Short mmCIF file of C-alpha atoms and ligand atoms in Angstrom, two decimals:
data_model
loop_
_atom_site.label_atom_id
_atom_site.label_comp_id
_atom_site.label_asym_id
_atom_site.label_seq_id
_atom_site.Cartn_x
_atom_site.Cartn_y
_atom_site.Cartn_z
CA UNK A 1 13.96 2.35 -41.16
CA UNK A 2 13.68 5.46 -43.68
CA UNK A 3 10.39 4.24 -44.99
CA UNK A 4 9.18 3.34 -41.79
CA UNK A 5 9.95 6.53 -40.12
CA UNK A 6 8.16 8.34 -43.19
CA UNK A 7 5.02 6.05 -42.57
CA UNK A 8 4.84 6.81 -39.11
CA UNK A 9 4.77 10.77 -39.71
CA UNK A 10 2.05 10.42 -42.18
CA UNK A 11 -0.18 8.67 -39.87
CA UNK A 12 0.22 10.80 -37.34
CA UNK A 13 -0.59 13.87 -40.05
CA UNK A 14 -3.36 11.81 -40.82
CA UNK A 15 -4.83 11.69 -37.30
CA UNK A 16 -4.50 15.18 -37.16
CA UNK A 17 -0.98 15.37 -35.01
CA UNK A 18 1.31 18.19 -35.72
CA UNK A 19 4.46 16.38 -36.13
CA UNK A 20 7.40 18.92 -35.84
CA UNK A 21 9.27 19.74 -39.09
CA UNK A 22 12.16 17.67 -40.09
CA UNK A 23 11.15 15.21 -37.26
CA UNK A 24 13.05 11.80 -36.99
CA UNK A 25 11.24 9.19 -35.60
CA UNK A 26 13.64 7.64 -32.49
CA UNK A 27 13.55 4.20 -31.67
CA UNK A 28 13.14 3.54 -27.82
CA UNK A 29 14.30 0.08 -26.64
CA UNK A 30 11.27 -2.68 -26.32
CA UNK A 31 10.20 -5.70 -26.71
CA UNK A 32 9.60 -8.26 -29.50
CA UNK A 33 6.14 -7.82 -30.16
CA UNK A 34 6.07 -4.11 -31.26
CA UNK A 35 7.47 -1.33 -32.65
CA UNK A 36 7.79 1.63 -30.62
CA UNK A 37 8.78 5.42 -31.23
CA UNK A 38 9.64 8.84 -30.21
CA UNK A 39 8.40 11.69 -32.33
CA UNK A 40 8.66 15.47 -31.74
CA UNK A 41 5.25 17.21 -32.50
CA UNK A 42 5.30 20.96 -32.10
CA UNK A 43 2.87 19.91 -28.55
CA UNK A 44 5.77 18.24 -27.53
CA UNK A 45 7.02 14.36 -27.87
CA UNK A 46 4.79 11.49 -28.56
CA UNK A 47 5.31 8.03 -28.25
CA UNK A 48 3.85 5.57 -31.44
CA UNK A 49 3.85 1.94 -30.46
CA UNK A 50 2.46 -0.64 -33.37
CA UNK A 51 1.96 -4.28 -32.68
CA UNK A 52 3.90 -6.31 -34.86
CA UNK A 53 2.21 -8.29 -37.49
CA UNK A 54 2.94 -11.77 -36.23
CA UNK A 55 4.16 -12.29 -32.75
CA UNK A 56 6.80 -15.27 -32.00
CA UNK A 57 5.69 -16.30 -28.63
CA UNK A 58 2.28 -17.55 -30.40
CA UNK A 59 2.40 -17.97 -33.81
CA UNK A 60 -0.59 -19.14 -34.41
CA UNK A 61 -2.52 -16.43 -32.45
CA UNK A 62 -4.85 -14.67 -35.46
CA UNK A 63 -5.43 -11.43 -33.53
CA UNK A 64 -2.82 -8.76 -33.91
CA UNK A 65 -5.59 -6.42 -33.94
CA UNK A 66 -6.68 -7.35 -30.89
CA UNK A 67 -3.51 -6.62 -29.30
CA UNK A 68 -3.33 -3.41 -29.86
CA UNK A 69 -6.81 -2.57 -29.29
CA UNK A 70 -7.05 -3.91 -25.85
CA UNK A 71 -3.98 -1.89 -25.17
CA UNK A 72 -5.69 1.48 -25.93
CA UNK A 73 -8.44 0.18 -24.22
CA UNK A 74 -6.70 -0.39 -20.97
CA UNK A 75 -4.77 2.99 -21.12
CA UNK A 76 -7.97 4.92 -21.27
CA UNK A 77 -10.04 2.64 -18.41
CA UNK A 78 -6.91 3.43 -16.34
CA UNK A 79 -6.94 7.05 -17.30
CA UNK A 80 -9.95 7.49 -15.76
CA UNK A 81 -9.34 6.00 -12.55
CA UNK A 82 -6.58 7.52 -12.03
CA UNK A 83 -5.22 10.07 -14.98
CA UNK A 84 -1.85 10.15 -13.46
CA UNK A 85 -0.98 6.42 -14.12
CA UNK A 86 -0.76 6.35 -17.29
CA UNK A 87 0.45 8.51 -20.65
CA UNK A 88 -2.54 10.20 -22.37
CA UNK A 89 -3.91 8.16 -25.63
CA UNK A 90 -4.07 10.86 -28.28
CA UNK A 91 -4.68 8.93 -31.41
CA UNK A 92 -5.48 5.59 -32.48
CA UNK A 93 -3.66 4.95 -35.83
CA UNK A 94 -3.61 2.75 -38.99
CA UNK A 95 -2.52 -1.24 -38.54
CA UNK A 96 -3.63 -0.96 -34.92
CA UNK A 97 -0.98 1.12 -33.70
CA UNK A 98 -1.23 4.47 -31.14
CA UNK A 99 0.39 7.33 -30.60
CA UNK A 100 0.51 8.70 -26.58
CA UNK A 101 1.85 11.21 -24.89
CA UNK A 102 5.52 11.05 -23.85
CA UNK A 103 6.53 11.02 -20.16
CA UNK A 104 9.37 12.65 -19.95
CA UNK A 105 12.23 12.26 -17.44
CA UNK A 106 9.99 9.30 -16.12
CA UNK A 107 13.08 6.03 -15.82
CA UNK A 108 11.85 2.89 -16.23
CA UNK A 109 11.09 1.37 -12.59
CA UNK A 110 13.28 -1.80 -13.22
CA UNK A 111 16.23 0.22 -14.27
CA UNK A 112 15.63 2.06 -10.51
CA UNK A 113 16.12 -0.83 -8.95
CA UNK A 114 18.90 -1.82 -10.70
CA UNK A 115 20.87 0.79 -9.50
CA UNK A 116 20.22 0.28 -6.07
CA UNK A 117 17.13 3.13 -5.63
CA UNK A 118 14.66 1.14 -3.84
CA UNK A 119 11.57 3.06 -2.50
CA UNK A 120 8.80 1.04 -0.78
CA UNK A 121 7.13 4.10 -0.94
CA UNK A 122 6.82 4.07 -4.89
CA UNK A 123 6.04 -0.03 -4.83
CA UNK A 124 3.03 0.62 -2.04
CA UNK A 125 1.58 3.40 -4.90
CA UNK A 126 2.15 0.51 -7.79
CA UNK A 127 -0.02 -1.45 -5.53
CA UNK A 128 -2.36 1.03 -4.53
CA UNK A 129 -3.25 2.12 -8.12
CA UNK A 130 -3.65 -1.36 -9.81
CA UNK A 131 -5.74 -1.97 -6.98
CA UNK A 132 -8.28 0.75 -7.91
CA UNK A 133 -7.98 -0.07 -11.54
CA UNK A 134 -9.39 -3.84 -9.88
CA UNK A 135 -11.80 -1.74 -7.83
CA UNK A 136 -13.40 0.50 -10.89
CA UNK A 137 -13.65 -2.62 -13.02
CA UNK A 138 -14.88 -5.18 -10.49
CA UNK A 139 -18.19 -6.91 -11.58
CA UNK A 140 -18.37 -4.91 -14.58
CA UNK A 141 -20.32 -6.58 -17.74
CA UNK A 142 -19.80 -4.33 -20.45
CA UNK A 143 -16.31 -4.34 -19.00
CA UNK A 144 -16.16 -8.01 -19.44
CA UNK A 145 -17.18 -7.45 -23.11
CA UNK A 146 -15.13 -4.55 -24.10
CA UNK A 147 -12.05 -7.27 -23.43
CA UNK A 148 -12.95 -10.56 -25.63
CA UNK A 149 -9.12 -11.48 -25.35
CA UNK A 150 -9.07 -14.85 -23.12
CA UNK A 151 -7.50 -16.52 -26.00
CA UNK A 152 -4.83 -14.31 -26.14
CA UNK A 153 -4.31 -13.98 -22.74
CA UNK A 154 -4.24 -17.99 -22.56
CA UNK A 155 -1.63 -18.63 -25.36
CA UNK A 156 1.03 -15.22 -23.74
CA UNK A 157 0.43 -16.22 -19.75
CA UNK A 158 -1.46 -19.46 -18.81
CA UNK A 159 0.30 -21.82 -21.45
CA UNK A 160 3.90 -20.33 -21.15
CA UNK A 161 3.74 -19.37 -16.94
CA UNK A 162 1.59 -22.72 -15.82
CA UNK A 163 1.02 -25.24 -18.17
CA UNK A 164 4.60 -25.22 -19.93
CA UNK A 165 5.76 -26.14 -16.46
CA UNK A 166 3.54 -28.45 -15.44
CA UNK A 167 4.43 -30.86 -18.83
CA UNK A 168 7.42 -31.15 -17.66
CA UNK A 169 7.09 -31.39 -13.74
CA UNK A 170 4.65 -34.71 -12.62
CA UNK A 171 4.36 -34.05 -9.01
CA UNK A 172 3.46 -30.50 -9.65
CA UNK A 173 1.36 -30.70 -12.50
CA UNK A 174 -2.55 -31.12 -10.95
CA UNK A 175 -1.71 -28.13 -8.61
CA UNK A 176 -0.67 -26.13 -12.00
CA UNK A 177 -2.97 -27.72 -14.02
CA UNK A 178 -5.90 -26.76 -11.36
CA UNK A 179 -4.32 -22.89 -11.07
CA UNK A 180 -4.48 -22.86 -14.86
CA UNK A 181 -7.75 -23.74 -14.95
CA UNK A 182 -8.88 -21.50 -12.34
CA UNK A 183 -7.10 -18.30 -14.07
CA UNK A 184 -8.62 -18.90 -17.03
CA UNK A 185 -12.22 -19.22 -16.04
CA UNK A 186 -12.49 -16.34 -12.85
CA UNK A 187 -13.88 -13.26 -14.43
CA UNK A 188 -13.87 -10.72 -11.52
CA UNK A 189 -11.65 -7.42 -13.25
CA UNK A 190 -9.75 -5.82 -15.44
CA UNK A 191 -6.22 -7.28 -15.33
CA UNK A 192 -3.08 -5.42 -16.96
CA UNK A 193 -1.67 -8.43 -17.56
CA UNK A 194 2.19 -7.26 -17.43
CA UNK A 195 2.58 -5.27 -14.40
CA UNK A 196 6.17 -5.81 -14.31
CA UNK A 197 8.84 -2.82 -13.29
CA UNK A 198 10.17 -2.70 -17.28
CA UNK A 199 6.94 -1.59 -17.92
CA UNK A 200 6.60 1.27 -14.71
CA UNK A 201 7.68 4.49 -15.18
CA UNK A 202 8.82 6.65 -12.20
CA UNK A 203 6.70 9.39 -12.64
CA UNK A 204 6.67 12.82 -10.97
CA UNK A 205 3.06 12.02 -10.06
CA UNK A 206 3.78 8.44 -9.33
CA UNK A 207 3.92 4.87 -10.89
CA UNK A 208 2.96 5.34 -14.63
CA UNK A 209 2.00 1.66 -16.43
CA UNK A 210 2.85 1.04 -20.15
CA UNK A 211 2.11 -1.93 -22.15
CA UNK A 212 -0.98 -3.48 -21.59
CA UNK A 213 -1.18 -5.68 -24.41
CA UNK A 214 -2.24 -8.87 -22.28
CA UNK A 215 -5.30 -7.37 -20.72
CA UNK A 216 -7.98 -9.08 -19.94
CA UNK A 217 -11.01 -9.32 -18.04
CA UNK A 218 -9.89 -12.13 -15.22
CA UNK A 219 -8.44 -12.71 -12.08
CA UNK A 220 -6.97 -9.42 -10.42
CA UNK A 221 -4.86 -11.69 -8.41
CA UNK A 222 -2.19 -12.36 -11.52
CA UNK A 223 -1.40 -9.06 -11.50
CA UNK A 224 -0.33 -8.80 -8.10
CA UNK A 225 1.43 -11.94 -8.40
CA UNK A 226 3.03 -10.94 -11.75
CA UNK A 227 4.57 -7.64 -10.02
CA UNK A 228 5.49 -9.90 -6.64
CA UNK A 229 7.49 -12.34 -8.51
CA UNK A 230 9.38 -10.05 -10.28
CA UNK A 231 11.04 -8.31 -7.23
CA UNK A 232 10.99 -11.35 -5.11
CA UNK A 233 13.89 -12.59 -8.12
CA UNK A 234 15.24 -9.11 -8.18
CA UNK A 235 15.94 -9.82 -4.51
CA UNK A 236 17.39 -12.78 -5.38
CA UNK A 237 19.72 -11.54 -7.88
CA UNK A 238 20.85 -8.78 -6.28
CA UNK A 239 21.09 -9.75 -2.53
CA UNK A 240 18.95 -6.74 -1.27
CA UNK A 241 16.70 -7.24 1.15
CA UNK A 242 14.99 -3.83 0.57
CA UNK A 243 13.24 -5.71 -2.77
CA UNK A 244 10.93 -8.04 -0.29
CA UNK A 245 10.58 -4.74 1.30
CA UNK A 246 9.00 -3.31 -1.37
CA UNK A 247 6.86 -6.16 -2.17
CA UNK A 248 6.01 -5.94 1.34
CA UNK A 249 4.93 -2.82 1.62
CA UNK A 250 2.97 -2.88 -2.59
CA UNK A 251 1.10 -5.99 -1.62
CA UNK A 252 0.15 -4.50 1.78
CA UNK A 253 -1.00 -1.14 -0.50
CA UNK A 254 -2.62 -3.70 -2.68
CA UNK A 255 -4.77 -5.18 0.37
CA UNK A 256 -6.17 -1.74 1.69
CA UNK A 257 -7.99 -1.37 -2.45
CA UNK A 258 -9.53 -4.69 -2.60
CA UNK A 259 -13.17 -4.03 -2.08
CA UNK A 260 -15.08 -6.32 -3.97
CA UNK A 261 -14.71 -9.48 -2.48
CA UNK A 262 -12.68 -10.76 0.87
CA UNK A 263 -8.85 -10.26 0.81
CA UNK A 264 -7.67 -13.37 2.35
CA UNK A 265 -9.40 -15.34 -1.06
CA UNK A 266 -7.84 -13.05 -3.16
CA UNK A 267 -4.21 -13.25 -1.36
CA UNK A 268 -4.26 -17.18 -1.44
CA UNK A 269 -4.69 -17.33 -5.61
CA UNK A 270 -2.63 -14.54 -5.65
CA UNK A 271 0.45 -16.43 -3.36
CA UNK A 272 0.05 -19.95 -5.52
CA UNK A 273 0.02 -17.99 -8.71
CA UNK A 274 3.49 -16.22 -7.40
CA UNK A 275 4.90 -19.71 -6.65
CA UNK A 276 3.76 -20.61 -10.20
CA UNK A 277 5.16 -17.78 -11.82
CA UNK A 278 8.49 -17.58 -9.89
CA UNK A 279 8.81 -21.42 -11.13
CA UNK A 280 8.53 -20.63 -14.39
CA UNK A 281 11.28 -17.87 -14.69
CA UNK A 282 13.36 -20.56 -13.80
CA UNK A 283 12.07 -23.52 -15.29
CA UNK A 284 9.84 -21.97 -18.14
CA UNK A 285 9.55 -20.86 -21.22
CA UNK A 286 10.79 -17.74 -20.92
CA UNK A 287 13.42 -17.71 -18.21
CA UNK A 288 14.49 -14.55 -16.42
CA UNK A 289 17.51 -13.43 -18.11
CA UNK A 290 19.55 -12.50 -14.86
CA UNK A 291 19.05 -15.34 -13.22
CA UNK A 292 22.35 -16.86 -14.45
CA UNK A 293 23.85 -18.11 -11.46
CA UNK A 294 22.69 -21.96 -10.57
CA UNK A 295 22.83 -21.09 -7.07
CA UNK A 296 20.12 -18.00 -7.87
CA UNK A 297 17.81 -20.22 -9.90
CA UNK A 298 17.89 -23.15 -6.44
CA UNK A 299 17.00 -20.52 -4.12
CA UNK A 300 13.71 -19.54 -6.49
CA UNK A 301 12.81 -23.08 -7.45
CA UNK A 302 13.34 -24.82 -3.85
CA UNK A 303 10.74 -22.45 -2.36
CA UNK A 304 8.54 -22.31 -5.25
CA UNK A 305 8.13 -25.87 -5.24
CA UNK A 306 7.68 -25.85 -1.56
CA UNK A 307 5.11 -23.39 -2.19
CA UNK A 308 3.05 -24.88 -5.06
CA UNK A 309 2.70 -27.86 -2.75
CA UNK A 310 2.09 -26.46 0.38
CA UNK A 311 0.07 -22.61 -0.35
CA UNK A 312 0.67 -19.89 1.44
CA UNK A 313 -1.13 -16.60 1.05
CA UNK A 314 0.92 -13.70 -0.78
CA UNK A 315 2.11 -11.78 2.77
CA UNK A 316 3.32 -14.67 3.99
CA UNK A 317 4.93 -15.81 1.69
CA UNK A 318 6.93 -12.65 0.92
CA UNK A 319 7.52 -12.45 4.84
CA UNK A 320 9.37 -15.77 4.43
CA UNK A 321 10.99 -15.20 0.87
CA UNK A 322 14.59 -15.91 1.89
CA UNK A 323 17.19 -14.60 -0.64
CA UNK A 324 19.51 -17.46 0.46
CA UNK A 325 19.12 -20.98 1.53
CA UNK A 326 21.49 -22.76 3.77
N1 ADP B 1 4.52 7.19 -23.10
C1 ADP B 1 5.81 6.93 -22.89
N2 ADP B 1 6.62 7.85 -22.32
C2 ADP B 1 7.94 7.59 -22.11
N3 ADP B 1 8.54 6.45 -22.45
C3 ADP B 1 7.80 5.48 -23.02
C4 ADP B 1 6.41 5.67 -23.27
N4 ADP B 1 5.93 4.55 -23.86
C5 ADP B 1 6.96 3.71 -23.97
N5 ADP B 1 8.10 4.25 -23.47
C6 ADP B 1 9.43 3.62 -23.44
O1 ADP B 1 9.48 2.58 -24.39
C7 ADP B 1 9.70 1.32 -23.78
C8 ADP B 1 8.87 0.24 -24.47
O2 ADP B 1 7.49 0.50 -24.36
P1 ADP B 1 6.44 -0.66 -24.07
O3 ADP B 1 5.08 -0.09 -24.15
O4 ADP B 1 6.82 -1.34 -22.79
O5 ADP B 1 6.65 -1.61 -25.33
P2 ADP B 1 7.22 -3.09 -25.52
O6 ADP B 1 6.02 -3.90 -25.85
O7 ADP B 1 8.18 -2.94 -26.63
O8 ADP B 1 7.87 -3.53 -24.24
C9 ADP B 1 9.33 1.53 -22.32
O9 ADP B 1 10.03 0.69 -21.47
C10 ADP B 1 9.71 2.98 -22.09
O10 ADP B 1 11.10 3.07 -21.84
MG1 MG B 2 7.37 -3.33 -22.27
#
């Protein structure tokens, strides 16, 4: 930690950051795949995140670098669609990490909700602002190239979400097996890849998004889905109808960006890949932690499995999302 911490301040001296004297570097709670950290500069607090070297959920993915980079990347594409949604980028530093600009008194959406403080107004602006990331990056070639990371996006979401699943489900398989495939090869934006409310901060100025190390130049629909099945289970979990609400009223957000091709298209991938991806928190790889109760985790996989073999688009489907079954 001590030699860490000292590491970290001489990197960001070395990118020209005026880190405040006798500054500690202060773990903030993450994930797996990085190491992330508060440090006072005399222009205020700064957050340094650094991919870790080798990442467990893919071992044998060769691109750490990667990871990081398409992170920055995504942070400053966003920044200027919208510079409100997300922290400023001020340096890129040594082993792929970056150092942004701390938001402060910004809690983490998930924790929100949580605690019972559900605002559809907040989940229509998540909705509304990945849309126009979607929008500004629609069709875009050197977009396209600036994000080489399909492999990377394969081995962290279509293996572990669809195709983990479908191995070990036969009469779902060919409609996973066929979503899979389609994920992988539509190129129409650029996707965040992990719109999920851990990584939304409540801003002042609205939704802030963090942690775009999946990104990748694909199918706006996943992230839409990705952000729909994670408070269609928080509904679940925690009996409050106001979550479907919120979906409601983001996906609805979500529908009045799309621009750059027709919405019902777009609202059928993005309702199978929600069935797919509410499956696999229950019967994936990397089940949702809260979703202890066996009577939780029938209520997600009935309907998902209703859903994956009979498709509904995304409104409807959260118009019907029942958070109990008789
Ligand atoms: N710029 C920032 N301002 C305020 N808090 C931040 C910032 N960046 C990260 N955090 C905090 O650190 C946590 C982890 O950051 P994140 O980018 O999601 O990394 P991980 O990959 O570890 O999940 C976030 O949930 C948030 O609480
Ligand atoms: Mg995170």
């Amino acid at each position: 930690m001590e030699t860490a911490g000292a590491a970290i301040i001489d990197d960001l001296r070395g990118a020209g950051l005026s880190v405040a004297k006798g500054a500690v570097p202060e773990p903030l709670t993450g994930g797996v795949s990085c190491d992330v950290w508060k440090v006072a500069t005399v222009d205020g607090p700064v957050v340094v995140k650094r991919p870790l070297e080798q990442l467990r959920v893919a071992a044998d993915w060769h691109a750490p670098v990667e990871r990081g980079a398409s992170e920055v990347r995504w942070l400053r594409r966003a920044r200027a669609v919208d510079p409100r949604m997300v922290p400023e980028v001020l340096a890129e530093l040594p082993g792929y990490g970056f150092a942004m600009r701390f938001i402060p008194g910004a809690p983490v959406w998930k924790d929100e909700l949580i605690a019972g403080r559900v605002d559809a107004g907040f989940a229509a602006a998540v909705g509304a602002r990945i849309a126009a990331v979607h929008a500004a990056t629609a069709g875009d070639a050197a977009e396209r190239d600036a994000f080489p990371t399909d492999a990377m996006f394969r081995a962290l979401r279509v293996d572990p979400f669809l195709l983990y699943v479908a191995e070990h489900d036969a009469e779902l398989a060919p409609a996973l097996r066929a979503l899979a495939a389609d994920l992988s090869e539509r190129k129409i934006a650029l996707v965040h890849g992990d719109v999920s409310p851990k990584n939304i901060l409540v801003g002042a100025d609205g939704p802030v998004f963090l942690d775009a190390e999946c990104a990748v130049y694909g199918d706006p629909a996943f992230d839409l889905a990705f952000c729909t099945t994670h408070l269609l289970l928080k509904a679940v979990w925690l009996g409050d109808a106001r979550l479907r609400e919120a979906a409601t009223a983001m996906v609805a957000a979500y529908r009045e960006g799309i621009g750059w091709e027709e919405a019902a298209g777009l609202l059928l991938r993005a309702g199978k890949l929600t069935a797919a991806l509410l499956l696999a928190r229950v019967e994936g790889k990397s089940p949702a932690p809260y979703l202890t109760d066996p009577e939780h985790r029938r209520i997600v996989r009935d309907q998902a499995r209703a859903l994956l073999l009979t498709p509904a688009a995304l409104d409807a489907l959260v118009a019907n999302w029942k958070r109990t079954l008789k």
